[in-house]
PDB file of C-alpha atoms in Angstrom:
ATOM      1  CA  UNK A 947      42.229  74.199  22.682  1.00  0.00           C
ATOM      2  CA  UNK A 948      38.463  74.180  22.472  1.00  0.00           C
ATOM      3  CA  UNK A 949      38.689  73.620  18.769  1.00  0.00           C
ATOM      4  CA  UNK A 950      40.889  70.560  19.237  1.00  0.00           C
ATOM      5  CA  UNK A 951      38.595  69.079  21.865  1.00  0.00           C
ATOM      6  CA  UNK A 952      35.582  69.633  19.676  1.00  0.00           C
ATOM      7  CA  UNK A 953      37.353  67.904  16.810  1.00  0.00           C
ATOM      8  CA  UNK A 954      38.184  64.966  19.010  1.00  0.00           C
ATOM      9  CA  UNK A 955      34.612  64.705  20.222  1.00  0.00           C
ATOM     10  CA  UNK A 956      33.429  64.838  16.661  1.00  0.00           C
ATOM     11  CA  UNK A 957      35.788  62.016  15.744  1.00  0.00           C
ATOM     12  CA  UNK A 958      34.559  59.930  18.681  1.00  0.00           C
ATOM     13  CA  UNK A 959      31.010  60.594  17.632  1.00  0.00           C
ATOM     14  CA  UNK A 960      31.841  59.392  14.173  1.00  0.00           C
ATOM     15  CA  UNK A 961      33.329  56.141  15.553  1.00  0.00           C
ATOM     16  CA  UNK A 962      30.187  55.586  17.598  1.00  0.00           C
ATOM     17  CA  UNK A 963      28.037  55.889  14.516  1.00  0.00           C
ATOM     18  CA  UNK A 964      30.218  53.428  12.610  1.00  0.00           C
ATOM     19  CA  UNK A 965      30.217  50.938  15.487  1.00  0.00           C
ATOM     20  CA  UNK A 966      26.481  51.271  15.915  1.00  0.00           C
ATOM     21  CA  UNK A 967      25.960  50.610  12.214  1.00  0.00           C
ATOM     22  CA  UNK A 968      28.147  47.484  12.307  1.00  0.00           C
ATOM     23  CA  UNK A 969      26.269  46.181  15.347  1.00  0.00           C
ATOM     24  CA  UNK A 970      22.962  46.723  13.627  1.00  0.00           C
ATOM     25  CA  UNK A 971      24.142  44.719  10.636  1.00  0.00           C
ATOM     26  CA  UNK A 972      25.386  41.869  12.844  1.00  0.00           C
ATOM     27  CA  UNK A 973      22.182  41.936  14.868  1.00  0.00           C
ATOM     28  CA  UNK A 974      20.160  41.733  11.669  1.00  0.00           C
ATOM     29  CA  UNK A 975      22.147  38.707  10.458  1.00  0.00           C
ATOM     30  CA  UNK A 976      21.691  36.896  13.768  1.00  0.00           C
ATOM     31  CA  UNK A 977      17.984  37.648  13.783  1.00  0.00           C
ATOM     32  CA  UNK A 978      17.637  36.516  10.169  1.00  0.00           C
ATOM     33  CA  UNK A 979      19.431  33.226  10.997  1.00  0.00           C
ATOM     34  CA  UNK A 980      17.181  32.344  13.938  1.00  0.00           C
ATOM     35  CA  UNK A 981      14.031  33.319  12.094  1.00  0.00           C
ATOM     36  CA  UNK A 982      14.660  30.769   9.321  1.00  0.00           C
ATOM     37  CA  UNK A 983      11.914  28.095   9.455  1.00  0.00           C
ATOM     38  CA  UNK A 984      12.785  24.438  10.048  1.00  0.00           C
ATOM     39  CA  UNK A 985      12.479  22.062   7.082  1.00  0.00           C
ATOM     40  CA  UNK A 986       8.841  21.029   6.682  1.00  0.00           C
ATOM     41  CA  UNK A 987       7.628  17.438   6.173  1.00  0.00           C
ATOM     42  CA  UNK A 988       6.831  16.403   2.622  1.00  0.00           C
ATOM     43  CA  UNK A 989       5.680  13.267   0.827  1.00  0.00           C
ATOM     44  CA  UNK A 990       7.935  11.050  -1.248  1.00  0.00           C
ATOM     45  CA  UNK A 991       5.872  10.479  -4.390  1.00  0.00           C
ATOM     46  CA  UNK A 992       7.774   7.372  -5.510  1.00  0.00           C
ATOM     47  CA  UNK A 993       5.190   4.958  -4.041  1.00  0.00           C
ATOM     48  CA  UNK A 994       2.172   3.592  -5.938  1.00  0.00           C
ATOM     49  CA  UNK A 995      -1.075   5.326  -5.078  1.00  0.00           C
ATOM     50  CA  UNK A 996      -3.402   3.113  -7.132  1.00  0.00           C
ATOM     51  CA  UNK A 997      -3.501  -0.304  -5.463  1.00  0.00           C
ATOM     52  CA  UNK A 998      -5.445  -3.404  -6.495  1.00  0.00           C
ATOM     53  CA  UNK A 999      -5.806  -6.211  -3.983  1.00  0.00           C
ATOM     54  CA  UNK A1000      -7.538  -9.575  -4.072  1.00  0.00           C
ATOM     55  CA  UNK A1001     -10.167 -10.650  -1.566  1.00  0.00           C
ATOM     56  CA  UNK A1002      -8.509 -12.605   1.224  1.00  0.00           C
ATOM     57  CA  UNK A1003      -4.958 -11.371   0.545  1.00  0.00           C
ATOM     58  CA  UNK A1004      -3.537  -8.486   2.603  1.00  0.00           C
ATOM     59  CA  UNK A1005      -3.569  -5.026   1.014  1.00  0.00           C
ATOM     60  CA  UNK A1006      -0.589  -2.735   1.682  1.00  0.00           C
ATOM     61  CA  UNK A1007      -0.642   1.056   1.222  1.00  0.00           C
ATOM     62  CA  UNK A1008       2.856   2.558   1.454  1.00  0.00           C
ATOM     63  CA  UNK A1009       3.226   6.200   2.497  1.00  0.00           C
ATOM     64  CA  UNK A1010       6.679   7.813   2.724  1.00  0.00           C
ATOM     65  CA  UNK A1011       7.157  11.079   4.622  1.00  0.00           C
ATOM     66  CA  UNK A1012      10.455  12.985   4.606  1.00  0.00           C
ATOM     67  CA  UNK A1013      11.530  15.378   7.398  1.00  0.00           C
ATOM     68  CA  UNK A1014       8.744  14.139   9.671  1.00  0.00           C
ATOM     69  CA  UNK A1015      10.387  15.402  12.867  1.00  0.00           C
ATOM     70  CA  UNK A1016       8.029  15.201  15.858  1.00  0.00           C
ATOM     71  CA  UNK A1017       4.849  15.168  13.767  1.00  0.00           C
ATOM     72  CA  UNK A1018       2.465  12.201  13.709  1.00  0.00           C
ATOM     73  CA  UNK A1019       1.299  10.198  10.683  1.00  0.00           C
ATOM     74  CA  UNK A1020      -2.337   9.088  10.565  1.00  0.00           C
ATOM     75  CA  UNK A1021      -4.359   6.973   8.149  1.00  0.00           C
ATOM     76  CA  UNK A1022      -7.892   8.209   7.399  1.00  0.00           C
ATOM     77  CA  UNK A1023     -10.702   6.436   5.517  1.00  0.00           C
ATOM     78  CA  UNK A1024     -12.026   9.130   3.233  1.00  0.00           C
ATOM     79  CA  UNK A1025     -15.642   7.989   2.792  1.00  0.00           C
ATOM     80  CA  UNK A1026     -16.517   8.492   6.465  1.00  0.00           C
ATOM     81  CA  UNK A1027     -13.428  10.421   7.650  1.00  0.00           C
ATOM     82  CA  UNK A1028     -12.792   7.638  10.150  1.00  0.00           C
ATOM     83  CA  UNK A1029      -9.357   7.717  11.799  1.00  0.00           C
ATOM     84  CA  UNK A1030      -7.896   4.239  11.388  1.00  0.00           C
ATOM     85  CA  UNK A1031      -4.409   4.658  12.869  1.00  0.00           C
ATOM     86  CA  UNK A1032      -2.255   7.322  14.509  1.00  0.00           C
ATOM     87  CA  UNK A1033       1.428   6.487  14.549  1.00  0.00           C
ATOM     88  CA  UNK A1034       1.525   2.734  15.110  1.00  0.00           C
ATOM     89  CA  UNK A1035      -1.670   2.710  17.192  1.00  0.00           C
ATOM     90  CA  UNK A1036      -4.981   1.458  15.770  1.00  0.00           C
ATOM     91  CA  UNK A1037      -7.976   3.752  16.386  1.00  0.00           C
ATOM     92  CA  UNK A1038     -10.735   1.504  15.090  1.00  0.00           C
ATOM     93  CA  UNK A1039     -12.495  -1.572  16.418  1.00  0.00           C
ATOM     94  CA  UNK A1040     -11.802  -3.275  13.106  1.00  0.00           C
ATOM     95  CA  UNK A1041      -8.501  -4.948  13.908  1.00  0.00           C
ATOM     96  CA  UNK A1042      -7.918  -5.782  10.253  1.00  0.00           C
ATOM     97  CA  UNK A1043      -6.376  -2.300   9.979  1.00  0.00           C
ATOM     98  CA  UNK A1044      -2.824  -1.878  11.230  1.00  0.00           C
ATOM     99  CA  UNK A1045      -0.040   0.671  10.787  1.00  0.00           C
ATOM    100  CA  UNK A1046       3.409  -0.770  10.085  1.00  0.00           C
ATOM    101  CA  UNK A1047       6.525   1.311  10.706  1.00  0.00           C
ATOM    102  CA  UNK A1048      10.188   0.553  11.307  1.00  0.00           C
ATOM    103  CA  UNK A1049      11.900   2.993  13.636  1.00  0.00           C
ATOM    104  CA  UNK A1050      14.163   5.338  11.724  1.00  0.00           C
ATOM    105  CA  UNK A1051      12.483   4.770   8.355  1.00  0.00           C
ATOM    106  CA  UNK A1052      10.358   7.238   6.372  1.00  0.00           C
ATOM    107  CA  UNK A1053       7.698   4.660   5.504  1.00  0.00           C
ATOM    108  CA  UNK A1054       4.300   4.306   7.188  1.00  0.00           C
ATOM    109  CA  UNK A1055       2.316   1.407   5.764  1.00  0.00           C
ATOM    110  CA  UNK A1056      -1.382   0.738   6.230  1.00  0.00           C
ATOM    111  CA  UNK A1057      -2.062  -3.007   6.165  1.00  0.00           C
ATOM    112  CA  UNK A1058      -5.582  -4.309   5.664  1.00  0.00           C
ATOM    113  CA  UNK A1059      -5.812  -7.990   6.479  1.00  0.00           C
ATOM    114  CA  UNK A1060      -8.398 -10.051   4.557  1.00  0.00           C
ATOM    115  CA  UNK A1061      -9.767  -7.081   2.576  1.00  0.00           C
ATOM    116  CA  UNK A1062     -13.279  -7.222   1.139  1.00  0.00           C
ATOM    117  CA  UNK A1063     -14.835  -5.338  -1.810  1.00  0.00           C
ATOM    118  CA  UNK A1064     -16.479  -2.972   0.693  1.00  0.00           C
ATOM    119  CA  UNK A1065     -12.980  -1.815   1.700  1.00  0.00           C
ATOM    120  CA  UNK A1066     -12.448  -0.324  -1.759  1.00  0.00           C
ATOM    121  CA  UNK A1067     -12.125   3.447  -1.778  1.00  0.00           C
ATOM    122  CA  UNK A1068      -9.808   6.329  -0.956  1.00  0.00           C
ATOM    123  CA  UNK A1069      -7.495   6.369   2.063  1.00  0.00           C
ATOM    124  CA  UNK A1070      -5.446   9.368   3.172  1.00  0.00           C
ATOM    125  CA  UNK A1071      -1.998   9.404   4.734  1.00  0.00           C
ATOM    126  CA  UNK A1072      -2.097  12.557   6.891  1.00  0.00           C
ATOM    127  CA  UNK A1073       0.696  14.461   8.672  1.00  0.00           C
ATOM    128  CA  UNK A1074      -0.049  16.626  11.731  1.00  0.00           C
ATOM    129  CA  UNK A1075       1.513  19.831  10.416  1.00  0.00           C
ATOM    130  CA  UNK A1076      -0.279  23.178  10.634  1.00  0.00           C
ATOM    131  CA  UNK A1077      -2.102  23.187   8.337  1.00  0.00           C
ATOM    132  CA  UNK A1078      -2.286  19.412   7.890  1.00  0.00           C
ATOM    133  CA  UNK A1079      -0.959  17.831   4.716  1.00  0.00           C
ATOM    134  CA  UNK A1080      -2.262  14.590   3.229  1.00  0.00           C
ATOM    135  CA  UNK A1081      -1.745  12.198   0.341  1.00  0.00           C
ATOM    136  CA  UNK A1082      -4.568  10.113  -1.135  1.00  0.00           C
ATOM    137  CA  UNK A1083      -4.356   6.410  -2.035  1.00  0.00           C
ATOM    138  CA  UNK A1084      -6.981   4.574  -4.083  1.00  0.00           C
ATOM    139  CA  UNK A1085      -7.641   0.934  -3.157  1.00  0.00           C
ATOM    140  CA  UNK A1086      -9.631  -1.491  -5.329  1.00  0.00           C
ATOM    141  CA  UNK A1087     -10.441  -4.897  -3.839  1.00  0.00           C
ATOM    142  CA  UNK A1088     -11.465  -7.451  -6.455  1.00  0.00           C
ATOM    143  CA  UNK A1089     -12.730 -11.013  -6.340  1.00  0.00           C
ATOM    144  CA  UNK A1090     -10.354 -13.284  -8.222  1.00  0.00           C
ATOM    145  CA  UNK A1091     -12.260 -15.470 -10.650  1.00  0.00           C
ATOM    146  CA  UNK A1092     -11.321 -18.201 -13.092  1.00  0.00           C
ATOM    147  CA  UNK A1093     -12.681 -19.965 -16.113  1.00  0.00           C
ATOM    148  CA  UNK A1094     -11.936 -23.144 -18.032  1.00  0.00           C
ATOM    149  CA  UNK A1095     -10.832 -22.464 -21.592  1.00  0.00           C
ATOM    150  CA  UNK A1096     -12.546 -24.051 -24.559  1.00  0.00           C
ATOM    151  CA  UNK A1097     -16.054 -25.408 -24.952  1.00  0.00           C
ATOM    152  CA  UNK A1098     -18.230 -25.722 -21.869  1.00  0.00           C
ATOM    153  CA  UNK A1099     -19.155 -29.275 -22.918  1.00  0.00           C
ATOM    154  CA  UNK A1100     -16.657 -31.925 -23.996  1.00  0.00           C
ATOM    155  CA  UNK A1101     -17.082 -35.485 -25.224  1.00  0.00           C
ATOM    156  CA  UNK A1102     -14.098 -37.717 -24.506  1.00  0.00           C
ATOM    157  CA  UNK A1103     -13.666 -41.238 -25.833  1.00  0.00           C
ATOM    158  CA  UNK A1104     -13.162 -43.876 -23.149  1.00  0.00           C
ATOM    159  CA  UNK A1105      -9.463 -44.542 -22.676  1.00  0.00           C
ATOM    160  CA  UNK A1106      -8.439 -41.095 -23.950  1.00  0.00           C
ATOM    161  CA  UNK A1107      -6.964 -38.357 -21.758  1.00  0.00           C
ATOM    162  CA  UNK A1108      -8.975 -35.428 -20.392  1.00  0.00           C
ATOM    163  CA  UNK A1109      -7.079 -32.123 -20.706  1.00  0.00           C
ATOM    164  CA  UNK A1110      -8.554 -29.015 -19.079  1.00  0.00           C
ATOM    165  CA  UNK A1111      -6.926 -25.574 -18.776  1.00  0.00           C
ATOM    166  CA  UNK A1112      -8.026 -23.014 -16.197  1.00  0.00           C
ATOM    167  CA  UNK A1113      -6.997 -19.335 -16.256  1.00  0.00           C
ATOM    168  CA  UNK A1114      -7.330 -16.933 -13.294  1.00  0.00           C
ATOM    169  CA  UNK A1115      -9.058 -13.614 -14.006  1.00  0.00           C
ATOM    170  CA  UNK A1116      -9.083 -10.290 -12.130  1.00  0.00           C
ATOM    171  CA  UNK A1117      -6.080 -11.369 -10.133  1.00  0.00           C
ATOM    172  CA  UNK A1118      -3.477  -8.583  -9.565  1.00  0.00           C
ATOM    173  CA  UNK A1119      -0.897 -11.183  -8.547  1.00  0.00           C
ATOM    174  CA  UNK A1120      -0.503 -14.846  -9.525  1.00  0.00           C
ATOM    175  CA  UNK A1121      -2.494 -17.061  -7.140  1.00  0.00           C
ATOM    176  CA  UNK A1122      -0.535 -19.437  -4.933  1.00  0.00           C
ATOM    177  CA  UNK A1123      -2.433 -22.353  -6.464  1.00  0.00           C
ATOM    178  CA  UNK A1124      -5.666 -23.147  -8.286  1.00  0.00           C
ATOM    179  CA  UNK A1125      -8.282 -25.594  -7.010  1.00  0.00           C
ATOM    180  CA  UNK A1126      -9.916 -28.117  -9.307  1.00  0.00           C
ATOM    181  CA  UNK A1127     -13.382 -29.388  -8.444  1.00  0.00           C
ATOM    182  CA  UNK A1128     -15.585 -32.149  -9.740  1.00  0.00           C
ATOM    183  CA  UNK A1129     -19.235 -31.794  -8.840  1.00  0.00           C
ATOM    184  CA  UNK A1130     -18.425 -29.302  -6.090  1.00  0.00           C
ATOM    185  CA  UNK A1131     -15.721 -31.413  -4.451  1.00  0.00           C
ATOM    186  CA  UNK A1132     -11.963 -30.990  -4.760  1.00  0.00           C
ATOM    187  CA  UNK A1133     -10.520 -33.477  -7.230  1.00  0.00           C
ATOM    188  CA  UNK A1134      -9.040 -36.252  -5.101  1.00  0.00           C
ATOM    189  CA  UNK A1135      -5.677 -37.402  -6.421  1.00  0.00           C
ATOM    190  CA  UNK A1136      -5.321 -40.374  -4.105  1.00  0.00           C
ATOM    191  CA  UNK A1137      -8.602 -42.096  -4.969  1.00  0.00           C
ATOM    192  CA  UNK A1138      -7.917 -42.145  -8.666  1.00  0.00           C
ATOM    193  CA  UNK A1139      -4.466 -42.564 -10.176  1.00  0.00           C
ATOM    194  CA  UNK A1140      -3.397 -40.916 -13.407  1.00  0.00           C
ATOM    195  CA  UNK A1141      -4.395 -37.377 -12.373  1.00  0.00           C
ATOM    196  CA  UNK A1142      -1.866 -34.563 -12.641  1.00  0.00           C
ATOM    197  CA  UNK A1143      -2.065 -30.791 -12.226  1.00  0.00           C
ATOM    198  CA  UNK A1144       0.446 -28.308 -13.616  1.00  0.00           C
ATOM    199  CA  UNK A1145       0.112 -24.710 -12.434  1.00  0.00           C
ATOM    200  CA  UNK A1146       1.984 -21.830 -14.071  1.00  0.00           C
ATOM    201  CA  UNK A1147       1.901 -18.903 -11.638  1.00  0.00           C
ATOM    202  CA  UNK A1148       3.319 -16.363 -14.086  1.00  0.00           C
ATOM    203  CA  UNK A1149       0.624 -17.027 -16.685  1.00  0.00           C
ATOM    204  CA  UNK A1150      -2.009 -17.642 -13.963  1.00  0.00           C
ATOM    205  CA  UNK A1151      -3.018 -20.936 -15.551  1.00  0.00           C
ATOM    206  CA  UNK A1152      -3.476 -24.486 -14.340  1.00  0.00           C
ATOM    207  CA  UNK A1153      -3.795 -27.660 -16.397  1.00  0.00           C
ATOM    208  CA  UNK A1154      -5.676 -30.731 -15.221  1.00  0.00           C
ATOM    209  CA  UNK A1155      -4.854 -34.006 -16.975  1.00  0.00           C
ATOM    210  CA  UNK A1156      -6.806 -37.189 -16.313  1.00  0.00           C
ATOM    211  CA  UNK A1157      -5.211 -40.135 -18.073  1.00  0.00           C
ATOM    212  CA  UNK A1158      -7.225 -42.964 -19.618  1.00  0.00           C
ATOM    213  CA  UNK A1159     -10.665 -41.578 -18.857  1.00  0.00           C
ATOM    214  CA  UNK A1160     -13.438 -43.930 -17.770  1.00  0.00           C
ATOM    215  CA  UNK A1161     -17.187 -43.414 -17.395  1.00  0.00           C
ATOM    216  CA  UNK A1162     -16.850 -42.441 -13.714  1.00  0.00           C
ATOM    217  CA  UNK A1163     -14.715 -39.457 -14.749  1.00  0.00           C
ATOM    218  CA  UNK A1164     -17.749 -37.849 -16.366  1.00  0.00           C
ATOM    219  CA  UNK A1165     -19.136 -34.840 -14.501  1.00  0.00           C
ATOM    220  CA  UNK A1166     -19.044 -31.076 -14.044  1.00  0.00           C
ATOM    221  CA  UNK A1167     -15.521 -29.703 -13.571  1.00  0.00           C
ATOM    222  CA  UNK A1168     -14.809 -26.235 -12.189  1.00  0.00           C
ATOM    223  CA  UNK A1169     -11.710 -24.358 -11.039  1.00  0.00           C
ATOM    224  CA  UNK A1170     -10.965 -21.519  -8.644  1.00  0.00           C
ATOM    225  CA  UNK A1171      -7.839 -19.562  -7.625  1.00  0.00           C
ATOM    226  CA  UNK A1172      -6.818 -19.842  -3.971  1.00  0.00           C
ATOM    227  CA  UNK A1173      -7.525 -16.143  -3.443  1.00  0.00           C
ATOM    228  CA  UNK A1174     -11.168 -16.238  -4.541  1.00  0.00           C
ATOM    229  CA  UNK A1175     -12.606 -17.554  -1.309  1.00  0.00           C
ATOM    230  CA  UNK A1176     -14.983 -19.826  -3.208  1.00  0.00           C
ATOM    231  CA  UNK A1177     -14.951 -22.119  -6.189  1.00  0.00           C
ATOM    232  CA  UNK A1178     -16.382 -21.131  -9.565  1.00  0.00           C
TER     233      UNK A1178
END
């Protein structure tokens, strides 16, 4: 009788060990599941990080962050480590800087209105992870210039047509239009008939034609793209 009871107790003890082992395995799986880290934010590298902008035309720096969660995106000016924006709020007195973001999107865009050459430099899109992660963008702000093709001095016979071609230089995008000046003043189409201007935005050129030139058409002609801020 004692032998049978001892055998039964031994069997029960064996079951306890098996059950305990199974519970330990399950407990380990549950613990492993909850200890898995959440997906971390990361940058989408499909955006351009070398940007050229023209003086007077807004510069846009596009930063895309995946899996942002509850973290914040900031824009930092690298040369002085000045915080420009946090989220969609501007943290600088220079109101030319603004963060653009559409709710639900992964894109955080820094817009610089009326950029100047002094705004050239490196800007960082920074995410408030621990440790912080950042992506650098290089901005170059150039002054769009133009020149008239051909000789700097022309002699036109009275009654012949004057044909001048201006090409925009250092312009990352075609200018909206090109100004023509005579002696520092914009060529006035209404005061003198026979003047036409043809601007080709894709080739960044503009052609000035003055039909049947007369002596009063003599002078110094210059041209300037609309984005230059001054005539040349």
